[in-house]
Amino acid sequence: MLPEPISRELCQKLDAADPLSAFRGRFQAPQKDTIFLDANSMGAMPATVPDRLASFCTDAWVELRRQGWNHFEWMERPYQIGQSIAHLMGAQPDDVIACDNTTVNLYKLLTYAWRVRSSGNVILSEDGNFPTDLYVAQGLPNALVGEPTIKICNSRDELIDRIDANTAVIYLSHVDYRTSARWNMADICQRAKEVGALTVWDLSHSTGAIPVDLMGSDADFAIGCGYKYLSGGPGGAAYLWVNPRHADAAWPTICGWMGHENVFAFATQYAPHTGAWRHATGTPAVIANEVFSCAADIWRDVDATLLWDKHKQLGNLLIDTLEQECAALGVTINTPRNYDERGGHIGFSHEGAGPLCEALLDAGVVGSFRKPNALRFGLGALYLSYENIWETVERLKHILNTESWRQAKYQKVSV
Amino acid sequence: MLPEPISRELCQKLDAADPLSAFRGRFQAPQKDTIFLDANSMGAMPATVPDRLASFCTDAWVELRRQGWNHFEWMERPYQIGQSIAHLMGAQPDDVIACDNTTVNLYKLLTYAWRVRSSGNVILSEDGNFPTDLYVAQGLPNALVGEPTIKICNSRDELIDRIDANTAVIYLSHVDYRTSARWNMADICQRAKEVGALTVWDLSHSTGAIPVDLMGSDADFAIGCGYKYLSGGPGGAAYLWVNPRHADAAWPTICGWMGHENVFAFATQYAPHTGAWRHATGTPAVIANEVFSCAADIWRDVDATLLWDKHKQLGNLLIDTLEQECAALGVTINTPRNYDERGGHIGFSHEGAGPLCEALLDAGVVGSFRKPNALRFGLGALYLSYENIWETVERLKHILNTESWRQAKYQKVSV
């Protein structure tokens, strides 16, 4: 709790002292008076994107076409983007690449982890893992050598209890996409190591928001979404990371020409690139990567410690302001209050959260609704101000006080 | 051979009678006087792309962000694009989806074909298959159940000879990316069927250029590149096709949430969508798909028979004009003269083809060079005119006559 009652003036003071405030200007603000609290779904657009795309269309595509493969950085973008975001996850620059989507990267690294495992035959996960993560695992026994057993636990306690000598791979979302509950990565990695198991982490709801320390935690593999907290653009490339100790252990599962040691040799025989880059597959998503590059230009300039600290302060402020202003109106925080136990978004419960979410949208506050009664606010620390938090809660309070959100029109759209 | 000597005037007459001439205006012409003969590498940009991207940036991304998942067609694009290009390959509209890149789609369908095979343990291919196709196959024994044997033949005759009861899958590029040699798809499918084998086709150098009839040939699976003849944009989504008889035979190899029967149920348990759509993986490439959609808008309006006929006439004209104007200057056609045996591009040999390719670029003719002495011209039939072909050969002839291409500056850049 802050030392004085929270007010707009206090938030303005916090903004005036914000060492990251200059970054707000590097993202495109909406014309409407909208506050986007949707970084868990879609990060803000870097301000350079429109010009980059315009010049791409005319200079790179229309005028140069296939020469673009040589004249521009099309082929290097996956590595440049990886290098630009690696510090946000405690990784070395060359161990991260931006490629494919999250699901495909999950498949590539989970199968790779299975193949380079030291022992065990069980892949252990929990039902709080994002659905596509679970689906990827469930599909493995149909195709993968070695007869993996997939065990999806119903609770975190159960998962910890089940870690034993039969465990080959522990496969988790670092932060739960619903509850924002964060795993203690270092603890799980330690438990895994004690039984000879490997860890695969989905960082989609972590990287760019909260501290991630892959090397310090001695994790084995990680992947994540590029378009949430990282602002890589709708449907932009995901990323993957491989601990250097595994990087040259085996061929990738999907052997493609972008993972070849010499891409443009057009050799008949596959030979893997050294390191994590072997997990690149086919032609990079050139246009999409131009967009993600605009975000990478920003991330290169970001001190991760300052980012994490601001995200923490924004989250604490949001929790405290919701409690101060709206607790009496039925708002109950439903994500961890303890900072070390939560991820990128703050959530709360309120009856009729569906219609409430729609009423907030009408009032220019973009959050996301989850059945039956939960709302999530994902915090993009580079472009949100402390005053945005105050204003968000003011609008919520106004809606709750006027009861306008119970109107039929909101009921209709939130089934 | 045309009935009279080829001339600019004859080409202009052909243009005047071209039933597809109106499509030229639907692609963005370069400002420079450049003739792009690079459809085998990068198709022309649909004229609607810049406006579509501009409105995407402001309306869809900046103003609506995560609401875009609901308000726009982001999630439906993969299927809309598939429906728009299906007629170019003799497929039913709902059996094609645009997703991932070519390499990932190859992996998905080659492993699926292996898993639903009726007999045999050999995956048969040839070294004329594109490198990434070969690499995908070479990687399979490391990870895939059932111990596939990968046999890469050195010639087409050898491949045909090797088709026998041990053959599980025949896996080919319909058109060779170097020689433009076309396989007789129906013949190979028939030979496969006789031994109980399945076929997987890479259509990257076929679809949008020459006739493809997947259903008529009774093929089993196909994939292809979206950014070559289809103008889907640099690094845009690839596509895949599954014969309906296999579509519900098994779970996909990569089980992802976009292939779930109910994407937004966020169920814990995977259940495949019906049909080809189960092979969608993760979040679609939203921005890239906006670009591809602009091309799909065009393809929906294209009569495939007219397209194929124009492509054939352009190819014949290019061969005949090269022979009429440049045979005495050392130009030798090196792709099949017989139309039924060739694909999307026409190639020729000339000593010093590397420097020659650079000199052509300087003269505004974009082709591609392959060591040691080959040049390729990929023909985009919707945006090339017959006069473009004449002009191309005129520029080539001028270069060859003046010998300017032997200058040191061209030697240097074409190692």
Short mmCIF file of N, CA and C in Angstrom, two decimals, chain A residues 28-32 36 38 41-46 49-50 53 56-57 61-67 69 74 100-101 103-104 107 115 127 130-132 134-136 138-139 142-145 177 227 231 233-235 251 253-257 260 266-270 281-287 291 361 366-368 370 383, chain B residues 28-32 36 38 41-46 49-50 53 56-57 61-67 69 74 100-101 103-104 107 115 127 130-132 134-136 138-139 142-145 177 227 231 233-235 251 253-257 260 266-270 281-287 291 361 366-368 370 383:
data_model
loop_
_atom_site.label_atom_id
_atom_site.label_comp_id
_atom_site.label_asym_id
_atom_site.label_seq_id
_atom_site.Cartn_x
_atom_site.Cartn_y
_atom_site.Cartn_z
N GLN A 28 2.28 4.29 -30.82
CA GLN A 28 1.21 5.08 -31.39
C GLN A 28 0.03 5.13 -30.41
N ALA A 29 -0.33 6.33 -29.99
CA ALA A 29 -1.48 6.47 -29.11
C ALA A 29 -2.76 6.40 -29.93
N PRO A 30 -3.83 5.85 -29.37
CA PRO A 30 -5.10 5.84 -30.10
C PRO A 30 -5.68 7.24 -30.18
N GLN A 31 -6.47 7.50 -31.24
CA GLN A 31 -7.09 8.82 -31.37
C GLN A 31 -8.16 9.00 -30.31
N LYS A 32 -8.94 7.95 -30.10
CA LYS A 32 -9.95 8.04 -29.06
C LYS A 32 -9.25 8.05 -27.70
N PHE A 36 -5.69 1.13 -23.11
CA PHE A 36 -5.57 -0.27 -23.47
C PHE A 36 -4.87 -1.05 -22.34
N ASP A 38 -4.57 -4.42 -22.43
CA ASP A 38 -4.70 -5.68 -23.15
C ASP A 38 -3.36 -6.22 -23.60
N SER A 41 -2.94 -9.68 -24.51
CA SER A 41 -3.56 -10.17 -25.73
C SER A 41 -2.94 -9.52 -26.96
N MET A 42 -2.64 -8.23 -26.87
CA MET A 42 -2.11 -7.50 -28.02
C MET A 42 -1.41 -6.23 -27.55
N GLY A 43 -0.11 -6.17 -27.72
CA GLY A 43 0.64 -5.00 -27.32
C GLY A 43 0.40 -3.82 -28.24
N ALA A 44 0.74 -2.63 -27.78
CA ALA A 44 0.56 -1.41 -28.56
C ALA A 44 1.47 -1.39 -29.79
N MET A 45 1.10 -0.56 -30.74
CA MET A 45 1.87 -0.47 -31.98
C MET A 45 3.03 0.51 -31.86
N PRO A 46 4.25 0.08 -32.16
CA PRO A 46 5.36 1.03 -32.23
C PRO A 46 5.04 2.10 -33.26
N VAL A 49 5.84 1.82 -37.15
CA VAL A 49 5.31 0.76 -38.02
C VAL A 49 4.71 1.28 -39.33
N PRO A 50 3.85 2.30 -39.30
CA PRO A 50 3.23 2.70 -40.58
C PRO A 50 4.25 3.11 -41.65
N LEU A 53 6.13 0.03 -42.95
CA LEU A 53 5.34 -0.78 -43.88
C LEU A 53 5.19 -0.07 -45.23
N PHE A 56 8.33 -0.42 -47.01
CA PHE A 56 8.49 -1.82 -47.40
C PHE A 56 7.72 -2.09 -48.69
N CYS A 57 6.48 -1.62 -48.73
CA CYS A 57 5.64 -1.89 -49.91
C CYS A 57 6.27 -1.32 -51.17
N TRP A 61 9.27 -4.21 -51.81
CA TRP A 61 8.48 -5.19 -52.57
C TRP A 61 8.32 -4.76 -54.03
N VAL A 62 7.67 -3.61 -54.26
CA VAL A 62 7.33 -3.25 -55.63
C VAL A 62 8.58 -3.01 -56.47
N GLU A 63 9.55 -2.29 -55.92
CA GLU A 63 10.70 -1.92 -56.74
C GLU A 63 11.77 -3.01 -56.81
N LEU A 64 11.88 -3.78 -55.76
CA LEU A 64 13.03 -4.70 -55.74
C LEU A 64 12.70 -6.18 -55.75
N ARG A 65 11.50 -6.50 -55.29
CA ARG A 65 11.05 -7.89 -55.32
C ARG A 65 12.12 -8.91 -54.92
N ARG A 66 12.45 -9.83 -55.81
CA ARG A 66 13.32 -10.90 -55.34
C ARG A 66 14.71 -10.41 -54.92
N GLN A 67 15.11 -9.26 -55.39
CA GLN A 67 16.38 -8.71 -54.95
C GLN A 67 16.36 -8.37 -53.46
N TRP A 69 15.74 -10.25 -51.15
CA TRP A 69 16.41 -11.33 -50.40
C TRP A 69 17.88 -10.99 -50.18
N TRP A 74 16.10 -9.10 -44.70
CA TRP A 74 14.98 -10.03 -44.55
C TRP A 74 15.39 -11.33 -43.84
N ASP A 100 8.17 -18.66 -36.67
CA ASP A 100 6.95 -19.45 -36.59
C ASP A 100 5.98 -18.85 -35.56
N ASN A 101 4.98 -19.63 -35.17
CA ASN A 101 4.10 -19.15 -34.11
C ASN A 101 4.38 -19.93 -32.82
N THR A 103 2.67 -22.10 -31.09
CA THR A 103 2.35 -23.52 -31.13
C THR A 103 3.44 -24.33 -31.83
N VAL A 104 3.88 -23.84 -32.98
CA VAL A 104 4.91 -24.57 -33.73
C VAL A 104 6.21 -24.60 -32.93
N TYR A 107 5.95 -27.13 -30.23
CA TYR A 107 6.13 -28.47 -30.78
C TYR A 107 7.61 -28.76 -31.03
N ARG A 115 13.68 -35.67 -27.11
CA ARG A 115 14.70 -36.46 -27.80
C ARG A 115 16.06 -36.36 -27.14
N ASP A 127 -2.98 -28.36 -15.87
CA ASP A 127 -4.09 -27.88 -16.70
C ASP A 127 -4.18 -26.36 -16.72
N PHE A 130 -1.51 -23.12 -21.04
CA PHE A 130 -2.42 -22.63 -22.07
C PHE A 130 -2.89 -23.80 -22.94
N PRO A 131 -4.15 -23.77 -23.40
CA PRO A 131 -4.69 -24.90 -24.15
C PRO A 131 -3.78 -25.39 -25.27
N THR A 132 -3.25 -24.48 -26.09
CA THR A 132 -2.47 -24.98 -27.23
C THR A 132 -1.23 -25.72 -26.75
N LEU A 134 -1.14 -27.60 -24.09
CA LEU A 134 -1.64 -28.94 -23.71
C LEU A 134 -1.90 -29.78 -24.96
N TYR A 135 -2.48 -29.15 -25.98
CA TYR A 135 -2.80 -29.90 -27.20
C TYR A 135 -1.53 -30.43 -27.87
N VAL A 136 -0.52 -29.57 -27.93
CA VAL A 136 0.74 -30.01 -28.53
C VAL A 136 1.25 -31.26 -27.81
N GLN A 138 -0.51 -33.39 -25.99
CA GLN A 138 -1.43 -34.53 -26.17
C GLN A 138 -1.24 -35.21 -27.52
N GLY A 139 -0.79 -34.44 -28.51
CA GLY A 139 -0.60 -35.01 -29.83
C GLY A 139 0.68 -35.81 -29.97
N ASN A 142 1.09 -39.73 -30.74
CA ASN A 142 0.67 -40.21 -32.06
C ASN A 142 1.82 -40.29 -33.05
N ALA A 143 2.84 -39.50 -32.83
CA ALA A 143 3.85 -39.35 -33.89
C ALA A 143 5.28 -39.53 -33.41
N LEU A 144 5.52 -39.34 -32.13
CA LEU A 144 6.89 -39.19 -31.66
C LEU A 144 7.49 -40.52 -31.19
N VAL A 145 8.75 -40.75 -31.54
CA VAL A 145 9.45 -41.95 -31.08
C VAL A 145 9.54 -41.97 -29.57
N TYR A 177 -2.35 -17.99 -17.88
CA TYR A 177 -3.04 -16.97 -18.69
C TYR A 177 -4.36 -16.52 -18.08
N TYR A 227 3.47 -11.07 -29.81
CA TYR A 227 2.55 -9.95 -30.04
C TYR A 227 1.82 -9.48 -28.79
N SER A 231 4.75 -6.46 -28.21
CA SER A 231 4.28 -5.54 -29.25
C SER A 231 4.79 -5.88 -30.65
N GLY A 233 3.24 -7.19 -33.04
CA GLY A 233 2.23 -7.07 -34.10
C GLY A 233 1.33 -8.29 -34.18
N PRO A 234 0.04 -8.08 -34.44
CA PRO A 234 -0.93 -9.18 -34.47
C PRO A 234 -0.48 -10.36 -35.33
N GLY A 235 -0.36 -11.53 -34.69
CA GLY A 235 0.04 -12.72 -35.44
C GLY A 235 1.49 -12.72 -35.86
N TRP A 251 19.83 -32.95 -34.16
CA TRP A 251 19.15 -32.22 -35.23
C TRP A 251 17.84 -31.66 -34.68
N THR A 253 13.79 -31.03 -34.74
CA THR A 253 12.73 -31.95 -35.17
C THR A 253 12.25 -31.60 -36.58
N ILE A 254 12.06 -30.31 -36.84
CA ILE A 254 11.69 -29.88 -38.19
C ILE A 254 12.96 -29.32 -38.84
N CYS A 255 13.54 -30.11 -39.73
CA CYS A 255 14.77 -29.69 -40.40
C CYS A 255 14.38 -28.87 -41.63
N GLY A 256 14.69 -27.60 -41.61
CA GLY A 256 14.33 -26.73 -42.74
C GLY A 256 15.53 -25.96 -43.23
N TRP A 257 15.37 -25.33 -44.39
CA TRP A 257 16.55 -24.70 -44.99
C TRP A 257 17.05 -23.50 -44.19
N HIS A 260 19.67 -24.65 -41.81
CA HIS A 260 20.84 -25.31 -42.41
C HIS A 260 22.10 -24.50 -42.11
N PHE A 266 21.99 -24.41 -51.09
CA PHE A 266 21.02 -25.31 -51.71
C PHE A 266 21.57 -26.74 -51.78
N ALA A 267 22.22 -27.15 -50.70
CA ALA A 267 22.78 -28.50 -50.65
C ALA A 267 21.65 -29.52 -50.62
N THR A 268 21.95 -30.71 -51.09
CA THR A 268 20.96 -31.78 -51.06
C THR A 268 20.87 -32.40 -49.67
N GLN A 269 21.98 -32.37 -48.94
CA GLN A 269 22.03 -33.02 -47.63
C GLN A 269 21.89 -31.99 -46.50
N TYR A 270 21.02 -32.30 -45.55
CA TYR A 270 20.86 -31.40 -44.40
C TYR A 270 22.07 -31.45 -43.48
N THR A 281 12.88 -22.69 -39.37
CA THR A 281 12.34 -23.70 -40.30
C THR A 281 12.43 -23.21 -41.75
N GLY A 282 11.37 -22.59 -42.23
CA GLY A 282 11.33 -22.14 -43.61
C GLY A 282 11.52 -20.64 -43.74
N THR A 283 11.09 -20.10 -44.86
CA THR A 283 11.25 -18.67 -45.12
C THR A 283 10.71 -17.84 -43.95
N PRO A 284 11.49 -16.89 -43.47
CA PRO A 284 10.99 -16.05 -42.38
C PRO A 284 9.78 -15.22 -42.83
N ALA A 285 8.99 -14.82 -41.85
CA ALA A 285 7.79 -14.03 -42.12
C ALA A 285 8.21 -12.59 -42.39
N VAL A 286 8.65 -12.31 -43.60
CA VAL A 286 9.36 -11.08 -43.91
C VAL A 286 8.57 -9.82 -43.52
N ILE A 287 7.35 -9.71 -44.01
CA ILE A 287 6.58 -8.49 -43.72
C ILE A 287 6.29 -8.40 -42.22
N VAL A 291 7.49 -5.49 -39.01
CA VAL A 291 6.70 -4.91 -37.92
C VAL A 291 7.35 -5.20 -36.57
N LEU A 361 -15.48 -1.26 -22.20
CA LEU A 361 -15.07 -1.01 -23.59
C LEU A 361 -15.73 0.27 -24.11
N VAL A 366 -10.03 -0.98 -22.28
CA VAL A 366 -9.98 -2.29 -22.94
C VAL A 366 -9.32 -3.31 -22.03
N GLY A 367 -10.15 -4.20 -21.47
CA GLY A 367 -9.65 -5.34 -20.73
C GLY A 367 -10.16 -6.59 -21.40
N SER A 368 -10.07 -7.72 -20.72
CA SER A 368 -10.64 -8.93 -21.30
C SER A 368 -11.39 -9.71 -20.23
N ARG A 370 -13.17 -13.17 -18.75
CA ARG A 370 -13.12 -14.64 -18.75
C ARG A 370 -14.28 -15.15 -17.91
N TYR A 383 4.16 1.91 -22.23
CA TYR A 383 3.25 2.92 -22.79
C TYR A 383 2.09 3.30 -21.87
N GLN B 28 0.49 -3.39 -58.39
CA GLN B 28 1.23 -2.14 -58.37
C GLN B 28 2.40 -2.22 -59.34
N ALA B 29 2.43 -1.35 -60.31
CA ALA B 29 3.56 -1.31 -61.24
C ALA B 29 4.73 -0.59 -60.60
N PRO B 30 5.95 -0.99 -60.90
CA PRO B 30 7.11 -0.26 -60.36
C PRO B 30 7.23 1.10 -61.02
N GLN B 31 7.81 2.06 -60.28
CA GLN B 31 8.01 3.39 -60.86
C GLN B 31 9.05 3.35 -61.97
N LYS B 32 10.12 2.62 -61.71
CA LYS B 32 11.14 2.48 -62.75
C LYS B 32 10.57 1.62 -63.87
N PHE B 36 9.63 -7.38 -64.22
CA PHE B 36 9.93 -8.39 -63.21
C PHE B 36 9.58 -9.78 -63.74
N ASP B 38 10.27 -12.60 -62.02
CA ASP B 38 10.73 -13.23 -60.78
C ASP B 38 9.57 -13.85 -60.02
N SER B 41 10.12 -16.38 -57.50
CA SER B 41 10.75 -16.01 -56.23
C SER B 41 9.86 -15.07 -55.42
N MET B 42 9.20 -14.13 -56.11
CA MET B 42 8.39 -13.12 -55.42
C MET B 42 7.37 -12.52 -56.38
N GLY B 43 6.12 -12.78 -56.17
CA GLY B 43 5.10 -12.22 -57.04
C GLY B 43 4.90 -10.73 -56.82
N ALA B 44 4.25 -10.08 -57.77
CA ALA B 44 3.99 -8.64 -57.72
C ALA B 44 3.02 -8.30 -56.59
N MET B 45 3.06 -7.03 -56.17
CA MET B 45 2.20 -6.60 -55.07
C MET B 45 0.81 -6.20 -55.57
N PRO B 46 -0.24 -6.78 -55.00
CA PRO B 46 -1.58 -6.28 -55.32
C PRO B 46 -1.68 -4.80 -54.97
N VAL B 49 -2.67 -3.38 -51.38
CA VAL B 49 -1.92 -3.67 -50.15
C VAL B 49 -1.61 -2.43 -49.31
N PRO B 50 -1.07 -1.35 -49.90
CA PRO B 50 -0.71 -0.21 -49.03
C PRO B 50 -1.89 0.34 -48.23
N LEU B 53 -2.87 -2.12 -45.45
CA LEU B 53 -1.95 -2.09 -44.31
C LEU B 53 -2.13 -0.81 -43.50
N PHE B 56 -5.16 -1.19 -41.52
CA PHE B 56 -4.92 -2.18 -40.48
C PHE B 56 -4.19 -1.54 -39.30
N CYS B 57 -3.18 -0.76 -39.60
CA CYS B 57 -2.39 -0.16 -38.51
C CYS B 57 -3.26 0.74 -37.63
N TRP B 61 -5.29 -2.21 -35.42
CA TRP B 61 -4.32 -2.41 -34.36
C TRP B 61 -4.40 -1.30 -33.31
N VAL B 62 -4.16 -0.06 -33.73
CA VAL B 62 -4.06 1.01 -32.73
C VAL B 62 -5.39 1.25 -32.02
N GLU B 63 -6.47 1.29 -32.79
CA GLU B 63 -7.74 1.65 -32.16
C GLU B 63 -8.44 0.46 -31.48
N LEU B 64 -8.24 -0.72 -32.01
CA LEU B 64 -9.05 -1.83 -31.49
C LEU B 64 -8.27 -2.93 -30.80
N ARG B 65 -7.01 -3.04 -31.12
CA ARG B 65 -6.15 -4.05 -30.48
C ARG B 65 -6.83 -5.39 -30.23
N ARG B 66 -6.95 -5.80 -29.01
CA ARG B 66 -7.43 -7.18 -28.81
C ARG B 66 -8.86 -7.40 -29.29
N GLN B 67 -9.62 -6.32 -29.42
CA GLN B 67 -10.97 -6.47 -29.97
C GLN B 67 -10.93 -6.92 -31.43
N TRP B 69 -9.59 -9.41 -32.54
CA TRP B 69 -9.85 -10.85 -32.61
C TRP B 69 -11.33 -11.12 -32.84
N TRP B 74 -9.78 -11.72 -38.68
CA TRP B 74 -8.43 -12.23 -38.46
C TRP B 74 -8.38 -13.76 -38.40
N ASP B 100 1.24 -21.11 -41.62
CA ASP B 100 2.65 -21.43 -41.40
C ASP B 100 3.48 -21.17 -42.67
N ASN B 101 4.70 -21.70 -42.71
CA ASN B 101 5.48 -21.56 -43.93
C ASN B 101 5.55 -22.91 -44.64
N THR B 103 7.94 -25.01 -45.22
CA THR B 103 8.67 -26.07 -44.53
C THR B 103 7.82 -26.70 -43.43
N VAL B 104 7.18 -25.89 -42.64
CA VAL B 104 6.35 -26.43 -41.55
C VAL B 104 5.17 -27.23 -42.12
N TYR B 107 6.39 -30.55 -43.26
CA TYR B 107 6.57 -31.44 -42.12
C TYR B 107 5.23 -31.99 -41.64
N ARG B 115 1.85 -41.37 -41.19
CA ARG B 115 1.06 -41.98 -40.12
C ARG B 115 -0.22 -42.63 -40.63
N ASP B 127 16.40 -35.90 -55.86
CA ASP B 127 17.25 -34.77 -55.46
C ASP B 127 16.88 -33.48 -56.18
N PHE B 130 13.04 -29.50 -53.81
CA PHE B 130 13.67 -28.32 -53.22
C PHE B 130 14.40 -28.72 -51.93
N PRO B 131 15.57 -28.11 -51.65
CA PRO B 131 16.34 -28.51 -50.48
C PRO B 131 15.54 -28.64 -49.19
N THR B 132 14.70 -27.64 -48.89
CA THR B 132 14.01 -27.73 -47.60
C THR B 132 13.09 -28.94 -47.55
N LEU B 134 13.79 -31.82 -48.94
CA LEU B 134 14.68 -32.95 -48.65
C LEU B 134 15.08 -32.95 -47.18
N TYR B 135 15.35 -31.76 -46.64
CA TYR B 135 15.79 -31.69 -45.24
C TYR B 135 14.69 -32.18 -44.30
N VAL B 136 13.48 -31.74 -44.58
CA VAL B 136 12.35 -32.18 -43.75
C VAL B 136 12.31 -33.71 -43.72
N GLN B 138 14.75 -35.83 -44.40
CA GLN B 138 15.94 -36.40 -43.76
C GLN B 138 15.85 -36.35 -42.24
N GLY B 139 15.12 -35.38 -41.73
CA GLY B 139 15.01 -35.26 -40.29
C GLY B 139 14.01 -36.22 -39.67
N ASN B 142 14.75 -39.18 -37.06
CA ASN B 142 15.18 -38.82 -35.70
C ASN B 142 14.04 -38.74 -34.71
N ALA B 143 12.85 -38.52 -35.21
CA ALA B 143 11.76 -38.19 -34.29
C ALA B 143 10.49 -38.98 -34.50
N LEU B 144 10.31 -39.52 -35.69
CA LEU B 144 9.00 -40.03 -36.06
C LEU B 144 8.86 -41.52 -35.77
N VAL B 145 7.70 -41.90 -35.27
CA VAL B 145 7.43 -43.32 -35.02
C VAL B 145 7.47 -44.11 -36.32
N TYR B 177 12.56 -26.58 -59.14
CA TYR B 177 12.83 -25.15 -59.00
C TYR B 177 14.00 -24.70 -59.87
N TYR B 227 4.02 -16.83 -51.66
CA TYR B 227 4.54 -15.52 -52.09
C TYR B 227 5.18 -15.52 -53.48
N SER B 231 1.54 -14.22 -55.22
CA SER B 231 1.63 -12.81 -54.79
C SER B 231 1.14 -12.56 -53.37
N GLY B 233 2.80 -11.99 -50.76
CA GLY B 233 3.66 -11.09 -49.97
C GLY B 233 4.85 -11.79 -49.39
N PRO B 234 6.01 -11.11 -49.36
CA PRO B 234 7.27 -11.70 -48.87
C PRO B 234 7.12 -12.40 -47.52
N GLY B 235 7.39 -13.68 -47.50
CA GLY B 235 7.31 -14.43 -46.25
C GLY B 235 5.89 -14.65 -45.76
N TRP B 251 -5.38 -37.53 -35.89
CA TRP B 251 -5.03 -36.22 -35.37
C TRP B 251 -3.90 -35.64 -36.22
N THR B 253 -0.25 -33.87 -36.80
CA THR B 253 1.00 -34.10 -36.07
C THR B 253 1.23 -32.98 -35.05
N ILE B 254 1.01 -31.76 -35.47
CA ILE B 254 1.13 -30.63 -34.53
C ILE B 254 -0.30 -30.24 -34.14
N CYS B 255 -0.68 -30.62 -32.95
CA CYS B 255 -2.03 -30.31 -32.46
C CYS B 255 -2.00 -28.93 -31.82
N GLY B 256 -2.67 -27.98 -32.45
CA GLY B 256 -2.67 -26.61 -31.91
C GLY B 256 -4.09 -26.10 -31.75
N TRP B 257 -4.22 -24.99 -31.08
CA TRP B 257 -5.57 -24.51 -30.76
C TRP B 257 -6.35 -24.07 -31.98
N HIS B 260 -8.31 -26.96 -33.29
CA HIS B 260 -9.27 -27.56 -32.36
C HIS B 260 -10.68 -27.41 -32.91
N PHE B 266 -11.33 -22.92 -25.16
CA PHE B 266 -10.19 -23.06 -24.26
C PHE B 266 -10.29 -24.37 -23.45
N ALA B 267 -10.70 -25.41 -24.15
CA ALA B 267 -10.82 -26.72 -23.50
C ALA B 267 -9.44 -27.23 -23.11
N THR B 268 -9.41 -28.07 -22.09
CA THR B 268 -8.14 -28.67 -21.67
C THR B 268 -7.75 -29.83 -22.59
N GLN B 269 -8.75 -30.48 -23.17
CA GLN B 269 -8.50 -31.67 -23.98
C GLN B 269 -8.59 -31.35 -25.47
N TYR B 270 -7.61 -31.79 -26.21
CA TYR B 270 -7.62 -31.58 -27.66
C TYR B 270 -8.69 -32.43 -28.33
N THR B 281 -2.24 -24.51 -36.92
CA THR B 281 -1.49 -24.72 -35.68
C THR B 281 -1.84 -23.64 -34.65
N GLY B 282 -1.05 -22.58 -34.62
CA GLY B 282 -1.27 -21.52 -33.63
C GLY B 282 -1.91 -20.29 -34.25
N THR B 283 -1.76 -19.18 -33.56
CA THR B 283 -2.35 -17.92 -34.02
C THR B 283 -1.99 -17.66 -35.48
N PRO B 284 -2.99 -17.33 -36.30
CA PRO B 284 -2.67 -17.03 -37.70
C PRO B 284 -1.80 -15.78 -37.81
N ALA B 285 -1.09 -15.68 -38.92
CA ALA B 285 -0.20 -14.54 -39.17
C ALA B 285 -1.05 -13.36 -39.62
N VAL B 286 -1.65 -12.69 -38.67
CA VAL B 286 -2.72 -11.73 -38.94
C VAL B 286 -2.32 -10.65 -39.95
N ILE B 287 -1.22 -9.95 -39.68
CA ILE B 287 -0.83 -8.86 -40.59
C ILE B 287 -0.46 -9.43 -41.96
N VAL B 291 -2.21 -8.96 -46.07
CA VAL B 291 -1.54 -8.79 -47.35
C VAL B 291 -1.98 -9.88 -48.33
N LEU B 361 19.73 -6.86 -64.66
CA LEU B 361 19.16 -6.09 -63.55
C LEU B 361 19.37 -4.61 -63.78
N VAL B 366 14.46 -8.23 -64.27
CA VAL B 366 14.77 -8.99 -63.06
C VAL B 366 14.51 -10.47 -63.29
N GLY B 367 15.59 -11.22 -63.41
CA GLY B 367 15.51 -12.68 -63.46
C GLY B 367 16.32 -13.23 -62.32
N SER B 368 16.62 -14.51 -62.35
CA SER B 368 17.49 -15.04 -61.30
C SER B 368 18.51 -15.98 -61.90
N ARG B 370 21.36 -19.02 -61.65
CA ARG B 370 21.77 -20.23 -60.94
C ARG B 370 23.08 -20.72 -61.52
N TYR B 383 0.09 -10.08 -64.53
CA TYR B 383 0.62 -8.71 -64.62
C TYR B 383 1.68 -8.51 -65.71
#
